[in-house]
PDB file of C-alpha atoms in Angstrom:
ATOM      1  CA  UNK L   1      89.978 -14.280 -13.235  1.00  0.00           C
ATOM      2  CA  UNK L   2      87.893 -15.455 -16.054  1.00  0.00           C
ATOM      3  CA  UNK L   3      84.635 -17.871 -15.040  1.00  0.00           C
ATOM      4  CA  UNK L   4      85.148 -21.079 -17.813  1.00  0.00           C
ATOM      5  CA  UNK L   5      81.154 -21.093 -18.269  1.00  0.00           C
ATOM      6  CA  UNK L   6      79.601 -23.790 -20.797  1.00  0.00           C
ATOM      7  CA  UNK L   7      79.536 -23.359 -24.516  1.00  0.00           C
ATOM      8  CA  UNK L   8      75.418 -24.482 -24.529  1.00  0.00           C
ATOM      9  CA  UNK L   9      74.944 -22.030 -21.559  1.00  0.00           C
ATOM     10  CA  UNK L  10      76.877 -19.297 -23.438  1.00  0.00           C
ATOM     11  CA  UNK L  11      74.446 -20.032 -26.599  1.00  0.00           C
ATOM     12  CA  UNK L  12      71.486 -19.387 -24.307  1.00  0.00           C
ATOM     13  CA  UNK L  13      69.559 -15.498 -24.676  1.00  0.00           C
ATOM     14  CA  UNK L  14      69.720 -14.375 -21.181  1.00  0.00           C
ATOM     15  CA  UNK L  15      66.824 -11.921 -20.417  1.00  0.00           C
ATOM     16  CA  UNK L  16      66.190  -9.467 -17.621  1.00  0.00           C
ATOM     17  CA  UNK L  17      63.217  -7.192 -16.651  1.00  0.00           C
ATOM     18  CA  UNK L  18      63.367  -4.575 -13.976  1.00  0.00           C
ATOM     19  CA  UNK L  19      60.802  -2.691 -12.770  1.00  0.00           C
ATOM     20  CA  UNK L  20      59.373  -1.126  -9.039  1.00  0.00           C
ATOM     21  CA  UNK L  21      55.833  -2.436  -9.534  1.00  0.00           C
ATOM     22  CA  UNK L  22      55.139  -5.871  -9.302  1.00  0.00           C
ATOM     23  CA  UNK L  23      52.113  -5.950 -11.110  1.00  0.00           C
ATOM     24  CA  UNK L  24      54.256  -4.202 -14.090  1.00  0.00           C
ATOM     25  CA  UNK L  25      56.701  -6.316 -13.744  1.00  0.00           C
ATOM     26  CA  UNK L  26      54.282  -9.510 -14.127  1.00  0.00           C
ATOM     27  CA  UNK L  27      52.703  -7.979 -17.010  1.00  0.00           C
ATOM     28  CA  UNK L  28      56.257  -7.219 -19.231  1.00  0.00           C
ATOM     29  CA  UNK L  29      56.966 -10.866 -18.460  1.00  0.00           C
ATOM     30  CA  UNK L  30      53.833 -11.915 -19.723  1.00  0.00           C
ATOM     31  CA  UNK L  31      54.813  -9.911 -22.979  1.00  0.00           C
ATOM     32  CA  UNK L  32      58.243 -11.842 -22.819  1.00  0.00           C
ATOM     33  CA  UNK L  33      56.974 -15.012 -22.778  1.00  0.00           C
ATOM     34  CA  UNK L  34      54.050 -14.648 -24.852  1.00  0.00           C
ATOM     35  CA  UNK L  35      56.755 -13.740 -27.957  1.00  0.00           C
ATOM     36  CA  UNK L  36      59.353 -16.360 -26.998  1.00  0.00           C
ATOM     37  CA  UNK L  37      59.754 -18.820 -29.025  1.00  0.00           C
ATOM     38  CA  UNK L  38      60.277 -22.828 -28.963  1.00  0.00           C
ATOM     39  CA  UNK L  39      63.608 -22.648 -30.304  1.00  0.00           C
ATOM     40  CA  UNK L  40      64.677 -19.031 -28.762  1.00  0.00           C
ATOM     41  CA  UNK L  41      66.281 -21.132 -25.840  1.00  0.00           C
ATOM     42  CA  UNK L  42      66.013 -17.856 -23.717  1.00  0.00           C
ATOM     43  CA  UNK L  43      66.087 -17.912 -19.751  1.00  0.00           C
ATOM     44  CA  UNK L  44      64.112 -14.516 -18.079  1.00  0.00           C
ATOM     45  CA  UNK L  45      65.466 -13.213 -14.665  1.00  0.00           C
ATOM     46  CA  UNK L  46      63.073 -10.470 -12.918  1.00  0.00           C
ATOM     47  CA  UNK L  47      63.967  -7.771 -10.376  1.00  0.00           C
ATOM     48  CA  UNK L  48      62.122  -5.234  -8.474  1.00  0.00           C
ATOM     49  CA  UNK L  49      65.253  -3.405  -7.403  1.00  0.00           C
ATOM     50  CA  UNK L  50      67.661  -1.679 -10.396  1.00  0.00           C
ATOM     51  CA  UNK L  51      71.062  -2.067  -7.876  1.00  0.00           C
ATOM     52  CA  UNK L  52      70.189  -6.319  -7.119  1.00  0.00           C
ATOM     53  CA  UNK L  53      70.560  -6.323 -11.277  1.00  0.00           C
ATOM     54  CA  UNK L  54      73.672  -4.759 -11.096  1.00  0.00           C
ATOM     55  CA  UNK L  55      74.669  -6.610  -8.298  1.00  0.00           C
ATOM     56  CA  UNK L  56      74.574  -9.696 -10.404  1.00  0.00           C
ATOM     57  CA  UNK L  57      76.411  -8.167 -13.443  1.00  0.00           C
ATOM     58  CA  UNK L  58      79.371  -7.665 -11.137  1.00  0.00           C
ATOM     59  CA  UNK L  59      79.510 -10.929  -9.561  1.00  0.00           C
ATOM     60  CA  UNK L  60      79.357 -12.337 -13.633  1.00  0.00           C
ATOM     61  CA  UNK L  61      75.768 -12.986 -14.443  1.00  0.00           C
ATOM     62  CA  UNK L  62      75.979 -12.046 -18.558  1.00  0.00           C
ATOM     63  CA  UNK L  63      72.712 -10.698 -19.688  1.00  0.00           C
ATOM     64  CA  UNK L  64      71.699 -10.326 -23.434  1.00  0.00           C
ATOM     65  CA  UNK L  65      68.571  -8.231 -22.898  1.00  0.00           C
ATOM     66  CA  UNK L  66      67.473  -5.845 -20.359  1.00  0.00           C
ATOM     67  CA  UNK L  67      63.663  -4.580 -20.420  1.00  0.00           C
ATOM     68  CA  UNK L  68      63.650  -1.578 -17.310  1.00  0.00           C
ATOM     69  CA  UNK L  69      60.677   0.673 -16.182  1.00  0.00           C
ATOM     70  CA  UNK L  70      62.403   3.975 -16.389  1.00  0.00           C
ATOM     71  CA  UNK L  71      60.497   5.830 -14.000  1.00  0.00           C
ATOM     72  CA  UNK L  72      61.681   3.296 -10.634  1.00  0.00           C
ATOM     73  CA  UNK L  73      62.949   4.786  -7.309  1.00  0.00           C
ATOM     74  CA  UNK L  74      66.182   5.417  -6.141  1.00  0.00           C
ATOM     75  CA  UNK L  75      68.137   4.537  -9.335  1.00  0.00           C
ATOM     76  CA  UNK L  76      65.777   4.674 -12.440  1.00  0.00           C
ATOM     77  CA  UNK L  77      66.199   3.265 -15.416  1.00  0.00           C
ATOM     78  CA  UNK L  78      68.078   5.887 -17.512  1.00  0.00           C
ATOM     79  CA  UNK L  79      71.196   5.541 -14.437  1.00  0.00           C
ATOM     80  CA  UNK L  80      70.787   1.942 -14.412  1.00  0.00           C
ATOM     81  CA  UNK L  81      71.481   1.881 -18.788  1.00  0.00           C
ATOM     82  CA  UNK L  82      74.441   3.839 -18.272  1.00  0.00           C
ATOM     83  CA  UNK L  83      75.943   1.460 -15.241  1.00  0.00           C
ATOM     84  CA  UNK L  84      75.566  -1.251 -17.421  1.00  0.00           C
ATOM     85  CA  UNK L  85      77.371   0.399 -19.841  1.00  0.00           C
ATOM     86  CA  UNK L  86      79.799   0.281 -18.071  1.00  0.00           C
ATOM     87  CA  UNK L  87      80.194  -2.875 -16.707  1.00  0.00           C
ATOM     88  CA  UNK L  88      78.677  -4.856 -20.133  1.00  0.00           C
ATOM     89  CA  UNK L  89      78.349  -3.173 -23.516  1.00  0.00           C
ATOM     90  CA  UNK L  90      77.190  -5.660 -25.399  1.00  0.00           C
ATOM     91  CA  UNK L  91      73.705  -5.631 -23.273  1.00  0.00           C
ATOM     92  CA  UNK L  92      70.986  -4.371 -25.151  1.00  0.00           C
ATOM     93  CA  UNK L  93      68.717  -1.978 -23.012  1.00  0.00           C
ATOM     94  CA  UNK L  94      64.645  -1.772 -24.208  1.00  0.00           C
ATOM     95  CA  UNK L  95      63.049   0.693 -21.909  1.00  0.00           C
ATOM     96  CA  UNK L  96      59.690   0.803 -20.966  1.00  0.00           C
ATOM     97  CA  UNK L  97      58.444   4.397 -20.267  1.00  0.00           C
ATOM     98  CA  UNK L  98      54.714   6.591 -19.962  1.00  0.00           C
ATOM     99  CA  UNK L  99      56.588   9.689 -21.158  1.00  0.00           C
ATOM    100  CA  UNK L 100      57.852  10.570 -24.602  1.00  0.00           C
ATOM    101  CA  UNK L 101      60.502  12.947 -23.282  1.00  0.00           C
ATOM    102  CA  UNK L 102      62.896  10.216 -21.828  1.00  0.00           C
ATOM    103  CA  UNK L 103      63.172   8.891 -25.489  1.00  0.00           C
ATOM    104  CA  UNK L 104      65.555  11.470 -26.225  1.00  0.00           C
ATOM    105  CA  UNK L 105      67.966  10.338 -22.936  1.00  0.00           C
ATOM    106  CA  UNK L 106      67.855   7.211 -23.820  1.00  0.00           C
ATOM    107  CA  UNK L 107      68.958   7.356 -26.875  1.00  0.00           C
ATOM    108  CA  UNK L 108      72.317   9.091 -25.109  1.00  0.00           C
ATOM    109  CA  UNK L 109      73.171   5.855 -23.867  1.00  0.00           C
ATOM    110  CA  UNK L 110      72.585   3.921 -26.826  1.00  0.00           C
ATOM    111  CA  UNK L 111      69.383   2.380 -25.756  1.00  0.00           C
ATOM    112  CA  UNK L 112      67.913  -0.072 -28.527  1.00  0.00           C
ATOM    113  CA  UNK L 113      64.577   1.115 -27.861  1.00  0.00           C
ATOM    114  CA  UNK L 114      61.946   2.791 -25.760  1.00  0.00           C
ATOM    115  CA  UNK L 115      58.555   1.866 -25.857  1.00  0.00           C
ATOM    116  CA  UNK L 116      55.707   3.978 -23.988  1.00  0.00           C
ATOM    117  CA  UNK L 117      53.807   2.342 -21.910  1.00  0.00           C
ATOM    118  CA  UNK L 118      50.178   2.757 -24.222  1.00  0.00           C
ATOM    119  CA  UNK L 119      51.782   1.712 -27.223  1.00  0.00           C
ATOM    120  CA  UNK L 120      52.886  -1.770 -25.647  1.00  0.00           C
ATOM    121  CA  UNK L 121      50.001  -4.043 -27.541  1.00  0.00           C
ATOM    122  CA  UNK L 122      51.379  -1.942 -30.592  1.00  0.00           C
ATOM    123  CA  UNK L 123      55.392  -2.324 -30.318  1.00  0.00           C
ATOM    124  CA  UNK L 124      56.474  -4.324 -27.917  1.00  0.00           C
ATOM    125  CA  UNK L 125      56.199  -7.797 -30.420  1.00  0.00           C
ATOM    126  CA  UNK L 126      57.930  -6.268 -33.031  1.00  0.00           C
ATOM    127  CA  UNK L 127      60.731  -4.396 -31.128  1.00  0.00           C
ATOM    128  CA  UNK L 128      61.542  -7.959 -28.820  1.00  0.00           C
ATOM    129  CA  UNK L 129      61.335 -10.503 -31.938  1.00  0.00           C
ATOM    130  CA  UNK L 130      63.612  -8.223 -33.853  1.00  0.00           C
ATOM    131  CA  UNK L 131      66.141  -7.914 -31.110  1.00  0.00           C
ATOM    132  CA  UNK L 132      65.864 -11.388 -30.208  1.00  0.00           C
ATOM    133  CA  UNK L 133      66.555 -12.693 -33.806  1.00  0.00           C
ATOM    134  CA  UNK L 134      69.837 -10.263 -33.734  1.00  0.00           C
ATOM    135  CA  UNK L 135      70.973 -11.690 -30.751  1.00  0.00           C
ATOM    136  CA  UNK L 136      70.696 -15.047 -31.970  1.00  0.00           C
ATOM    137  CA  UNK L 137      72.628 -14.491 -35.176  1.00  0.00           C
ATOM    138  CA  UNK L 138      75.284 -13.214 -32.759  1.00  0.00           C
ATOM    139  CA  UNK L 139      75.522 -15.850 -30.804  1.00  0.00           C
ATOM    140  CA  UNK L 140      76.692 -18.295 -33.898  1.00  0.00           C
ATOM    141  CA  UNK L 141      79.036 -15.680 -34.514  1.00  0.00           C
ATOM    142  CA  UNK L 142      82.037 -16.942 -32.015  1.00  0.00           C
ATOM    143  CA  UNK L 143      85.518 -18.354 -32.122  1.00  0.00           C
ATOM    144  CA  UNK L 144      87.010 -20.471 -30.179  1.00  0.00           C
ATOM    145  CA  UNK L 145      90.168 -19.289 -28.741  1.00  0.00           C
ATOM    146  CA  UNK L 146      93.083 -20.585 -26.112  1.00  0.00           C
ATOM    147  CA  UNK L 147      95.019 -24.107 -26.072  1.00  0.00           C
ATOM    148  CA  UNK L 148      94.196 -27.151 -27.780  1.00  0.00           C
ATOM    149  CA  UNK L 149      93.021 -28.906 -24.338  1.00  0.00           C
ATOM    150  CA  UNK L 150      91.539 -25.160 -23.503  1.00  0.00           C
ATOM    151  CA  UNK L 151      89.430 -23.520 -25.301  1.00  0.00           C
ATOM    152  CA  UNK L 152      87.051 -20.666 -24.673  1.00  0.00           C
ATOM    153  CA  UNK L 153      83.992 -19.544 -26.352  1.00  0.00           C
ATOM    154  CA  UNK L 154      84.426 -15.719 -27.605  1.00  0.00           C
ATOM    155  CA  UNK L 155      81.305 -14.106 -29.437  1.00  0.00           C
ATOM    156  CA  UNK L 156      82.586 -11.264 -32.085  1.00  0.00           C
ATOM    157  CA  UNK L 157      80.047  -8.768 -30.835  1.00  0.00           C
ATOM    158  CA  UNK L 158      82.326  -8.933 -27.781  1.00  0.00           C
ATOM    159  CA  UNK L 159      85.763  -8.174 -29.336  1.00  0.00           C
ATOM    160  CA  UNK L 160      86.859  -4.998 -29.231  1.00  0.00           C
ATOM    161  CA  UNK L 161      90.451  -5.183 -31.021  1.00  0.00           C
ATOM    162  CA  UNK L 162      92.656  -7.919 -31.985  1.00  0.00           C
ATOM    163  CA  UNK L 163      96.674  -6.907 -31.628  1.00  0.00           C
ATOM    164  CA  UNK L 164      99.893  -8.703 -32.071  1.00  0.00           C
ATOM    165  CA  UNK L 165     103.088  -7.041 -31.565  1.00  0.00           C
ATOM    166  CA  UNK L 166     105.934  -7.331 -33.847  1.00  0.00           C
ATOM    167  CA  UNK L 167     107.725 -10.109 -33.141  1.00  0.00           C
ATOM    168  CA  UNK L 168     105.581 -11.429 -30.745  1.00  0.00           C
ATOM    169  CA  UNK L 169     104.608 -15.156 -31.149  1.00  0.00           C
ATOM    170  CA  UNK L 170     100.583 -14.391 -29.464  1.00  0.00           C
ATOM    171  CA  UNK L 171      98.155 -12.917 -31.094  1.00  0.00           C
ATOM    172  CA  UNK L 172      95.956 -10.858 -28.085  1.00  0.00           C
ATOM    173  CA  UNK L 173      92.459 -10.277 -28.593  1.00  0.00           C
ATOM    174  CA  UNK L 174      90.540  -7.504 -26.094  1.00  0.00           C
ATOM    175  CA  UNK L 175      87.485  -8.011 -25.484  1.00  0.00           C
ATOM    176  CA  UNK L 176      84.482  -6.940 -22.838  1.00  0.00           C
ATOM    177  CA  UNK L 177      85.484  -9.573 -20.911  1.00  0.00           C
ATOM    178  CA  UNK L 178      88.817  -9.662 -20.628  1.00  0.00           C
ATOM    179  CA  UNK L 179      91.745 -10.463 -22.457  1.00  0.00           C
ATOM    180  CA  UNK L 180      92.867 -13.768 -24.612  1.00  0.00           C
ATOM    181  CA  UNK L 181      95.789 -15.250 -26.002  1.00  0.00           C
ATOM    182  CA  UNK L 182      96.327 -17.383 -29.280  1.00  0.00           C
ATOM    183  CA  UNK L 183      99.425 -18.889 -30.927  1.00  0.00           C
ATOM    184  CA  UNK L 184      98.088 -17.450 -34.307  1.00  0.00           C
ATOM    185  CA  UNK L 185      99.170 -14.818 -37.052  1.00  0.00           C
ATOM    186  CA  UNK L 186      97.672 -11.740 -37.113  1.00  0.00           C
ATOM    187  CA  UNK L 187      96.352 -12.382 -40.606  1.00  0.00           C
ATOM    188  CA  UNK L 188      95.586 -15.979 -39.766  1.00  0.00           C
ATOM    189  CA  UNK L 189      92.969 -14.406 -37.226  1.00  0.00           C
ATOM    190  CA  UNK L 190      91.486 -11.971 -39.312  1.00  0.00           C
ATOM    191  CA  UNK L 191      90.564 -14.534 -41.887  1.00  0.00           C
ATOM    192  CA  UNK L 192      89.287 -17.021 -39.368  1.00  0.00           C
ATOM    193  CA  UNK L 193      87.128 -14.033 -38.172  1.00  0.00           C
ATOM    194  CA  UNK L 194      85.352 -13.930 -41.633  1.00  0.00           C
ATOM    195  CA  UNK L 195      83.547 -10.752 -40.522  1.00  0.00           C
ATOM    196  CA  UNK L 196      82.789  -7.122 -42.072  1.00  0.00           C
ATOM    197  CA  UNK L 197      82.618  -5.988 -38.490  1.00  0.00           C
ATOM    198  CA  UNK L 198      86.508  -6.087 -38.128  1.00  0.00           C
ATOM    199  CA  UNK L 199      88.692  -3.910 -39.796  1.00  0.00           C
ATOM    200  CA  UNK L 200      92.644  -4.424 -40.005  1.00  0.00           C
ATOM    201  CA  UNK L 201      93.677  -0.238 -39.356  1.00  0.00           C
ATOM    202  CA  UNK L 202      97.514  -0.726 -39.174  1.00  0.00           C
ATOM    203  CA  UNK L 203      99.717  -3.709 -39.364  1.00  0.00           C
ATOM    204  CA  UNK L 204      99.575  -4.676 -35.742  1.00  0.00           C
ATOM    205  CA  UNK L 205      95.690  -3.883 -34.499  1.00  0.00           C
ATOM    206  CA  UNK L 206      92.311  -5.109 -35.988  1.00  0.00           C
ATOM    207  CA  UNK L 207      89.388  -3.135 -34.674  1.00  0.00           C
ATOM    208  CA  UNK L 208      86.098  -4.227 -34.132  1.00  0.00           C
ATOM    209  CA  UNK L 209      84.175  -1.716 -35.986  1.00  0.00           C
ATOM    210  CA  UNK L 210      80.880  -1.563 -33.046  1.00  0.00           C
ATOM    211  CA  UNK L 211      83.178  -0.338 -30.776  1.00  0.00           C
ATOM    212  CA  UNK L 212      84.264   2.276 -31.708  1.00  0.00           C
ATOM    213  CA  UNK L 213      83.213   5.220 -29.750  1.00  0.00           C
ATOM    214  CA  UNK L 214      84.551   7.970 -31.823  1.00  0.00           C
ATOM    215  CA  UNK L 215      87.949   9.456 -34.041  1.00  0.00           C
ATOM    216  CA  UNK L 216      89.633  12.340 -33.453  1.00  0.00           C
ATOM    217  CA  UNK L 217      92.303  13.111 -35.635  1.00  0.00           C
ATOM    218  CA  UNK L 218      94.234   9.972 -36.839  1.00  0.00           C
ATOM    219  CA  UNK L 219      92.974   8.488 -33.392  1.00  0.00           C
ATOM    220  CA  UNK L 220      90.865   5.884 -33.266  1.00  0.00           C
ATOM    221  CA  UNK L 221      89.182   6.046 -29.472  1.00  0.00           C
ATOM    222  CA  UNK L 222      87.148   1.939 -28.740  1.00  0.00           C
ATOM    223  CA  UNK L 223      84.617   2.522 -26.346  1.00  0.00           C
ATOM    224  CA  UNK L 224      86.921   0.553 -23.250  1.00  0.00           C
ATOM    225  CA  UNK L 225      88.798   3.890 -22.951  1.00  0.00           C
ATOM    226  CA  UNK L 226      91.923   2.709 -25.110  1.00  0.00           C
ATOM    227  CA  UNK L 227      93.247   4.101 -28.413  1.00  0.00           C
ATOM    228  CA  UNK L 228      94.577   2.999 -31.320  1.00  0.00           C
ATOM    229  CA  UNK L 229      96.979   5.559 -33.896  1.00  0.00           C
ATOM    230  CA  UNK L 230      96.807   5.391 -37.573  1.00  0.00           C
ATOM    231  CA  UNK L 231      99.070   6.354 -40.487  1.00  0.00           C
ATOM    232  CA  UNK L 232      97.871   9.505 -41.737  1.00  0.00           C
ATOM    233  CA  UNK L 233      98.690   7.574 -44.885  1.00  0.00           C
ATOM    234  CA  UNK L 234      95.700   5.091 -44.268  1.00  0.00           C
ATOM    235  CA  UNK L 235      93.480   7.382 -42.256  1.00  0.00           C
ATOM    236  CA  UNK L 236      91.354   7.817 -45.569  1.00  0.00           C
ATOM    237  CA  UNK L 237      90.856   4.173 -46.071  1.00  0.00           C
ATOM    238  CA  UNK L 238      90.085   3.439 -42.946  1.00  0.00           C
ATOM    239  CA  UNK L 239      87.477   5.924 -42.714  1.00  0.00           C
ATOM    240  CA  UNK L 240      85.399   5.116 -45.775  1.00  0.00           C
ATOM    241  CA  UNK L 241      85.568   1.208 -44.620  1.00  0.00           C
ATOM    242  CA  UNK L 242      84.217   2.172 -41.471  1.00  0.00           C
ATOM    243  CA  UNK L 243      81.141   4.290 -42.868  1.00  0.00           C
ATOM    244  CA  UNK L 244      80.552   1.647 -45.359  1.00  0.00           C
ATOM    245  CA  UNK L 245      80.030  -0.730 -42.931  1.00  0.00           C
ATOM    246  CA  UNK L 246      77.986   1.398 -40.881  1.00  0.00           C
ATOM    247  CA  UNK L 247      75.839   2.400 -43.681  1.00  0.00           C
ATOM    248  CA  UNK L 248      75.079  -0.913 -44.604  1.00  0.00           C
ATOM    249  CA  UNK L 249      73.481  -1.875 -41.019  1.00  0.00           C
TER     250      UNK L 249
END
């Protein structure tokens, strides 16, 4: 069952930091806050304890930024990045780490960063400001989808296809959080959508391009486990639009 949560709470950048120490964890919030900005409208959640984290991801807490100590006890950091994952994959993950060699792990998981601890006066400004102004572009990217008297607030980042099936009269878009309905056109969405991000692979499906996690053949694999088959006959096409858009991020 989806949670109806406010459009002006869904607009605010939803921080967490998790780390072991206390004292560490006092000091990356100091870094936090120190960089936030008057007009970031951001909201910072701290926890000592990688699992309580996750335990509020599953009961529907949605985070935009997670800062985690990877060297932590019991579940460290690099487990906790690929949980979330799971559970949320529009959550950026920074990592906070005194060894070099987890850089290369994290990156497995599509971490957005990893900063070593000694190079925190150095990187930590420019890493957080640039990740926060992303995340506030994407949070003016969002439609508005459902009934006239009920509407819900869906951000693009979080689509991961849009489908209608022939003859069907709702358009059905997929998403991290669940599924939604609209009385729409397929077409009718896509130009609403007014997004490079999206690309229309066959006459029924419109793929968010960020999700996909790979293509195998004239398969087209989205990173929640699904698949989507295209016409050898557009297979080319498709693939150039996809690397054109990826080149151009």
């Amino acid at each position: 069952m989806k949670v109806h949560v406010p459009a002006w709470e869904k607009m605010m950048i939803k921080i967490a930091i998790v780390d072991d120490e206390k004292n560490a964890l006092d000091l990356i919030h100091t870094y936090v806050e120190r960089e936030l900005l008057p007009s970031d409208e951001a909201e910072i959640f701290t926890f000592t304890k990688a699992d309580d984290l996750l335990e509020r991801l599953e009961d529907g807490l949605e985070i935009d930024i997670v800062i985690a100590d990877v060297e932590m006890p019991g579940m460290n950091g690099i487990e906790l990045g690929r949980r979330i994952n799971a559970l949320q994959r529009s959550i950026y993950l920074i990592f906070i780490t005194a060894y070099a060699s987890y850089a290369a792990e994290s990156y497995t998981i599509e971490a957005y960063q990893y900063i070593l601890k000694n190079d925190m006066d150095k990187r930590f400004s420019m890493i957080f400001r640039r990740l926060m102004e992303r995340v506030k572009r994407e949070k003016r990217q969002y439609k508005m989808i459902g009934t006239p008297t009920n509407k819900e607030t869906v951000y693009y980042r979080d689509i991961v296809y849009i489908t209608k099936a022939k003859g069907a009269k709702y358009v059905r878009y997929i998403t991290v959080n669940g599924e939604y309905t609209e009385r729409i056109s397929l077409n009718q969405a896509r130009e609403e959508l007014e997004s490079r991000e999206f690309l229309q692979i066959e006459r029924g499906y419109i793929i968010n391009i960020n999700h996909i996690a790979a293509i195998h053949g004239n398969c087209v694999y989205m990173d929640n486990g699904e698949q989507v088959v295209i016409s050898r006959a557009r297979l080319k096409k498709v693939r150039e639009e996809i690397n054109l858009y990826r080149g151009s991020l």
